[in-house]
């Protein structure tokens, strides 16, 4: 099962208690359904949990049964209402005149209560929404065929404290979120806190893994630089000693040259600690730099 399917399963466990919220959830499902017009209301879903919830929702909301139910074992489950009387009842509940409506709009008057708006969002997500597996990325969208509905949903979401973006892809008009925190907040708001928690846990794990990888890469790059610097120092010392001996160098430079030759793998900090007495990393770096200048000067 996908992460999106798991989120919808969690949403479908929410009890259908208030009639007003049942109507609002049906409203969201119809506006984000495969078809909702004067000829038919058709909802198509691949979610077995939503398929089990739909008949109960419409019975609670309108005392209406679907005219067509999914075939046994179907992958895509199709629910349809084609009865003129049933479609008229749905239109009346949402303030539509099926004979004159050219395009669907969201009737804000039937979504005045916050709990009804939440139910509307839930229905829209169950019928026309999806959310990406957080292990792969962060994307939640609500897709409808109705341009005006999408625009008005953006207004509702913003009034609820969300900041969705919008795009059109073919005949589909979408409100979507790309930020993990926004997706988690939306899932929590519509009744899927477990999915939201799973998303944030996946993000935390991904961030931790990314942080570890960055530190490892940084450490590896620093080590490479240290090895290259040590090799350059050793080559310079060897060139210098090709012309003179350690005993001919000032004591501090002689000590630095011997320590570097004897300990090619140690860092400057580790080498500085071996000096007698121990010195700072910058002091040792200065001595090695001086040896390099003497080697270059004798070319």
Short mmCIF file of C-alpha atoms in Angstrom, two decimals:
data_model
loop_
_atom_site.label_atom_id
_atom_site.label_comp_id
_atom_site.label_asym_id
_atom_site.label_seq_id
_atom_site.Cartn_x
_atom_site.Cartn_y
_atom_site.Cartn_z
CA UNK A 1 0.00 0.00 0.00
CA UNK A 2 1.15 3.54 -0.74
CA UNK A 3 1.59 6.34 1.77
CA UNK A 4 -1.37 8.11 0.14
CA UNK A 5 -3.54 5.00 0.59
CA UNK A 6 -2.51 4.74 4.23
CA UNK A 7 -3.46 8.38 4.82
CA UNK A 8 -6.87 7.82 3.24
CA UNK A 9 -7.39 4.68 5.33
CA UNK A 10 -6.73 6.73 8.46
CA UNK A 11 -9.20 9.41 7.33
CA UNK A 12 -11.88 6.82 6.64
CA UNK A 13 -11.73 5.65 10.25
CA UNK A 14 -13.18 8.99 11.39
CA UNK A 15 -16.74 8.40 12.64
CA UNK A 16 -19.60 9.78 10.55
CA UNK A 17 -21.52 11.56 13.28
CA UNK A 18 -22.89 14.98 12.30
CA UNK A 19 -25.21 15.22 9.33
CA UNK A 20 -23.82 18.65 8.39
CA UNK A 21 -20.27 17.31 8.29
CA UNK A 22 -21.37 14.27 6.31
CA UNK A 23 -22.94 16.62 3.76
CA UNK A 24 -19.80 18.77 3.66
CA UNK A 25 -17.58 15.70 3.12
CA UNK A 26 -19.90 14.53 0.32
CA UNK A 27 -19.75 18.04 -1.15
CA UNK A 28 -15.95 17.94 -1.28
CA UNK A 29 -16.01 14.44 -2.75
CA UNK A 30 -18.51 15.46 -5.47
CA UNK A 31 -16.64 18.59 -6.52
CA UNK A 32 -13.40 16.59 -6.70
CA UNK A 33 -15.07 13.57 -8.26
CA UNK A 34 -14.84 12.16 -11.77
CA UNK A 35 -18.14 13.80 -12.73
CA UNK A 36 -20.78 15.96 -11.10
CA UNK A 37 -23.34 17.63 -13.37
CA UNK A 38 -27.02 17.59 -14.27
CA UNK A 39 -26.67 14.16 -15.89
CA UNK A 40 -24.67 12.18 -13.33
CA UNK A 41 -22.65 12.22 -10.15
CA UNK A 42 -19.81 9.74 -10.49
CA UNK A 43 -17.05 9.09 -7.96
CA UNK A 44 -14.15 6.83 -8.93
CA UNK A 45 -11.67 5.64 -6.33
CA UNK A 46 -8.93 3.05 -5.93
CA UNK A 47 -9.15 3.26 -2.14
CA UNK A 48 -11.07 0.32 -0.65
CA UNK A 49 -11.51 2.28 2.57
CA UNK A 50 -13.08 5.27 0.81
CA UNK A 51 -15.22 2.87 -1.23
CA UNK A 52 -16.54 1.39 2.01
CA UNK A 53 -17.17 4.86 3.48
CA UNK A 54 -19.01 6.43 0.53
CA UNK A 55 -22.39 4.61 0.84
CA UNK A 56 -22.46 5.37 4.58
CA UNK A 57 -21.67 9.04 3.94
CA UNK A 58 -24.44 9.55 1.40
CA UNK A 59 -26.93 7.65 3.53
CA UNK A 60 -26.10 9.83 6.56
CA UNK A 61 -26.04 13.06 4.57
CA UNK A 62 -28.99 12.65 2.19
CA UNK A 63 -30.62 9.24 2.79
CA UNK A 64 -29.56 8.50 -0.78
CA UNK A 65 -28.23 5.20 -2.16
CA UNK A 66 -25.99 5.00 -5.22
CA UNK A 67 -27.61 3.82 -8.44
CA UNK A 68 -24.42 2.03 -9.42
CA UNK A 69 -21.97 0.32 -7.11
CA UNK A 70 -18.50 -1.05 -7.90
CA UNK A 71 -18.14 -4.43 -9.50
CA UNK A 72 -16.70 -7.16 -7.32
CA UNK A 73 -12.88 -7.17 -7.41
CA UNK A 74 -12.62 -4.01 -9.50
CA UNK A 75 -9.38 -2.04 -9.15
CA UNK A 76 -11.08 1.28 -9.81
CA UNK A 77 -14.34 1.40 -7.89
CA UNK A 78 -17.10 3.39 -9.58
CA UNK A 79 -20.06 4.89 -7.70
CA UNK A 80 -22.75 6.61 -9.71
CA UNK A 81 -26.00 8.50 -9.16
CA UNK A 82 -28.05 9.12 -12.31
CA UNK A 83 -31.57 9.39 -10.91
CA UNK A 84 -33.08 12.79 -11.68
CA UNK A 85 -34.70 13.01 -8.25
CA UNK A 86 -31.48 12.13 -6.40
CA UNK A 87 -29.42 14.60 -8.43
CA UNK A 88 -32.02 17.28 -7.74
CA UNK A 89 -31.75 16.56 -4.00
CA UNK A 90 -27.97 16.92 -4.13
CA UNK A 91 -28.20 20.18 -6.09
CA UNK A 92 -30.76 21.58 -3.67
CA UNK A 93 -28.60 20.71 -0.65
CA UNK A 94 -25.71 22.72 -2.08
CA UNK A 95 -27.78 25.61 -3.44
CA UNK A 96 -27.43 24.73 -7.12
CA UNK A 97 -29.93 25.16 -9.91
CA UNK A 98 -28.97 22.29 -12.22
CA UNK A 99 -30.97 23.85 -15.04
CA UNK A 100 -29.04 27.12 -15.08
CA UNK A 101 -25.60 26.41 -13.59
CA UNK A 102 -22.89 26.67 -16.23
CA UNK A 103 -19.89 26.08 -13.96
CA UNK A 104 -19.58 24.79 -10.43
CA UNK A 105 -18.67 27.10 -7.56
CA UNK A 106 -18.19 26.35 -3.89
CA UNK A 107 -21.20 27.54 -1.92
CA UNK A 108 -19.47 29.05 1.12
CA UNK A 109 -22.83 29.37 2.89
CA UNK A 110 -22.99 25.61 3.49
CA UNK A 111 -19.44 25.61 4.90
CA UNK A 112 -19.73 28.32 7.53
CA UNK A 113 -18.73 26.12 10.48
CA UNK A 114 -15.02 25.21 10.85
CA UNK A 115 -15.83 21.52 11.35
CA UNK A 116 -17.81 21.50 8.09
CA UNK A 117 -14.90 23.10 6.22
CA UNK A 118 -12.59 20.47 7.62
CA UNK A 119 -14.98 17.76 6.44
CA UNK A 120 -15.12 19.41 3.01
CA UNK A 121 -11.31 19.37 2.75
CA UNK A 122 -11.32 15.72 3.80
CA UNK A 123 -13.87 14.79 1.13
CA UNK A 124 -11.90 16.67 -1.52
CA UNK A 125 -8.70 14.85 -0.55
CA UNK A 126 -10.37 11.43 -0.44
CA UNK A 127 -11.90 11.87 -3.91
CA UNK A 128 -9.33 13.97 -5.74
CA UNK A 129 -6.23 14.13 -3.59
CA UNK A 130 -2.91 12.37 -3.30
CA UNK A 131 0.24 12.69 -1.23
CA UNK A 132 3.73 11.51 -2.16
CA UNK A 133 5.66 9.01 -0.07
CA UNK A 134 7.86 11.28 2.12
CA UNK A 135 10.82 8.97 1.52
CA UNK A 136 10.72 10.14 -2.11
CA UNK A 137 9.63 13.77 -1.77
CA UNK A 138 7.06 16.20 -0.41
CA UNK A 139 3.95 16.85 -2.49
CA UNK A 140 0.24 16.88 -1.66
CA UNK A 141 -2.35 17.92 -4.20
CA UNK A 142 -6.12 18.29 -4.57
CA UNK A 143 -7.22 17.99 -8.19
CA UNK A 144 -10.57 18.97 -9.72
CA UNK A 145 -11.98 19.48 -13.21
CA UNK A 146 -13.65 22.73 -12.08
CA UNK A 147 -11.51 25.86 -12.45
CA UNK A 148 -13.71 28.03 -10.22
CA UNK A 149 -13.80 25.35 -7.52
CA UNK A 150 -10.02 25.24 -7.44
CA UNK A 151 -9.78 29.02 -7.11
CA UNK A 152 -12.34 29.09 -4.33
CA UNK A 153 -10.67 26.18 -2.52
CA UNK A 154 -7.48 28.25 -2.42
CA UNK A 155 -9.44 30.97 -0.64
CA UNK A 156 -10.88 28.50 1.87
CA UNK A 157 -7.48 26.98 2.58
CA UNK A 158 -5.89 30.40 3.11
CA UNK A 159 -8.68 31.39 5.46
CA UNK A 160 -7.90 28.20 7.39
CA UNK A 161 -4.24 29.24 7.74
CA UNK A 162 -2.70 27.31 4.84
CA UNK A 163 -0.67 28.70 1.94
CA UNK A 164 -1.25 26.40 -1.05
CA UNK A 165 0.04 26.94 -4.57
CA UNK A 166 -1.95 26.31 -7.73
CA UNK A 167 -1.34 24.90 -11.19
CA UNK A 168 -3.29 23.59 -14.17
CA UNK A 169 -2.28 20.39 -15.93
CA UNK A 170 -4.49 19.60 -18.90
CA UNK A 171 -8.09 19.54 -17.67
CA UNK A 172 -7.02 19.25 -14.04
CA UNK A 173 -6.85 22.27 -11.73
CA UNK A 174 -4.79 21.67 -8.60
CA UNK A 175 -4.10 23.20 -5.23
CA UNK A 176 -0.89 21.75 -3.83
CA UNK A 177 1.70 21.90 -1.07
CA UNK A 178 5.44 21.21 -1.43
CA UNK A 179 6.66 21.95 2.11
CA UNK A 180 6.73 19.02 4.51
CA UNK A 181 5.45 21.11 7.44
CA UNK A 182 2.47 22.39 5.41
CA UNK A 183 1.58 18.87 4.28
CA UNK A 184 1.81 17.56 7.85
CA UNK A 185 -0.36 20.42 9.12
CA UNK A 186 -2.99 19.78 6.45
CA UNK A 187 -3.10 16.02 7.10
CA UNK A 188 -3.42 16.67 10.82
CA UNK A 189 -6.21 19.19 10.27
CA UNK A 190 -8.34 16.85 8.15
CA UNK A 191 -7.91 13.94 10.56
CA UNK A 192 -4.75 12.01 9.65
CA UNK A 193 -2.26 12.83 12.45
CA UNK A 194 -0.56 9.43 12.20
CA UNK A 195 0.26 10.03 8.53
CA UNK A 196 1.50 13.50 9.44
CA UNK A 197 3.74 12.04 12.14
CA UNK A 198 5.10 9.43 9.75
CA UNK A 199 5.91 12.19 7.27
CA UNK A 200 7.76 14.29 9.85
CA UNK A 201 9.64 11.23 11.15
CA UNK A 202 10.72 10.45 7.59
CA UNK A 203 11.84 14.06 7.16
CA UNK A 204 13.82 13.98 10.41
CA UNK A 205 15.51 10.74 9.37
CA UNK A 206 16.27 12.15 5.93
CA UNK A 207 17.67 15.36 7.43
CA UNK A 208 19.79 13.37 9.88
CA UNK A 209 21.12 11.13 7.13
CA UNK A 210 21.83 14.16 4.96
CA UNK A 211 23.64 15.88 7.82
CA UNK A 212 25.79 12.81 8.45
CA UNK A 213 26.62 12.53 4.75
CA UNK A 214 27.57 16.21 4.60
CA UNK A 215 29.83 15.83 7.63
CA UNK A 216 31.43 12.70 6.20
CA UNK A 217 32.00 14.42 2.87
CA UNK A 218 33.39 17.47 4.63
CA UNK A 219 35.70 15.35 6.77
CA UNK A 220 36.86 13.43 3.71
CA UNK A 221 37.56 16.68 1.84
CA UNK A 222 39.48 18.08 4.80
CA UNK A 223 41.47 14.86 5.08
CA UNK A 224 42.34 15.00 1.39
CA UNK A 225 43.54 18.57 1.81
CA UNK A 226 45.59 17.62 4.87
CA UNK A 227 47.22 14.70 3.03
CA UNK A 228 48.05 16.90 0.05
CA UNK A 229 49.51 19.58 2.32
CA UNK A 230 51.59 17.03 4.23
CA UNK A 231 52.90 15.56 1.00
CA UNK A 232 53.89 19.01 -0.26
CA UNK A 233 55.66 19.74 3.04
CA UNK A 234 57.57 16.45 2.90
CA UNK A 235 58.66 17.04 -0.69
CA UNK A 236 59.87 20.55 0.18
CA UNK A 237 61.83 19.26 3.22
CA UNK A 238 63.45 16.54 1.14
CA UNK A 239 64.52 19.07 -1.48
CA UNK A 240 65.96 21.25 1.26
CA UNK A 241 67.79 18.33 2.87
CA UNK A 242 69.25 17.49 -0.52
CA UNK A 243 71.32 20.63 -0.09
CA UNK A 244 71.86 20.72 3.66
CA UNK A 245 71.53 18.55 6.77
CA UNK A 246 69.07 18.74 9.65
CA UNK A 247 71.90 19.78 11.96
CA UNK A 248 72.56 22.83 9.78
CA UNK A 249 69.03 24.13 10.26
CA UNK A 250 67.94 26.26 13.22
CA UNK A 251 66.79 23.93 16.07
CA UNK A 252 63.11 24.78 15.78
CA UNK A 253 63.08 24.24 12.01
CA UNK A 254 65.15 21.06 12.37
CA UNK A 255 62.62 19.69 14.88
CA UNK A 256 59.67 20.57 12.62
CA UNK A 257 61.33 18.94 9.59
CA UNK A 258 62.14 15.72 11.47
CA UNK A 259 58.64 15.44 12.96
CA UNK A 260 56.99 15.87 9.56
CA UNK A 261 59.29 13.30 7.89
CA UNK A 262 58.78 10.78 10.67
CA UNK A 263 54.98 11.28 10.89
CA UNK A 264 53.57 11.85 7.39
CA UNK A 265 50.01 10.90 8.42
CA UNK A 266 49.62 13.19 11.44
CA UNK A 267 47.73 16.48 11.36
CA UNK A 268 49.41 19.76 12.25
CA UNK A 269 47.66 19.74 15.61
CA UNK A 270 49.01 16.26 16.38
CA UNK A 271 52.52 17.21 15.22
CA UNK A 272 52.48 20.40 17.29
CA UNK A 273 51.73 18.31 20.38
CA UNK A 274 54.90 16.25 19.77
CA UNK A 275 57.20 19.25 19.85
CA UNK A 276 59.42 19.82 22.91
CA UNK A 277 57.80 21.75 24.47
CA UNK A 278 54.40 21.43 22.68
CA UNK A 279 53.53 24.41 20.50
CA UNK A 280 50.40 25.68 18.78
CA UNK A 281 49.21 24.52 15.39
CA UNK A 282 49.81 27.98 13.91
CA UNK A 283 53.40 28.04 15.22
CA UNK A 284 54.16 24.69 13.61
CA UNK A 285 52.47 25.79 10.39
CA UNK A 286 54.70 28.88 10.36
CA UNK A 287 57.84 26.72 10.76
CA UNK A 288 56.83 24.34 7.96
CA UNK A 289 56.02 27.31 5.74
CA UNK A 290 59.48 28.69 6.43
CA UNK A 291 61.04 25.36 5.45
CA UNK A 292 59.05 25.46 2.21
CA UNK A 293 60.31 28.98 1.45
CA UNK A 294 63.91 27.88 2.09
CA UNK A 295 63.42 24.92 -0.27
CA UNK A 296 61.97 27.19 -2.98
CA UNK A 297 64.70 29.74 -2.47
CA UNK A 298 67.38 27.19 -3.25
CA UNK A 299 65.99 26.15 -6.62
#
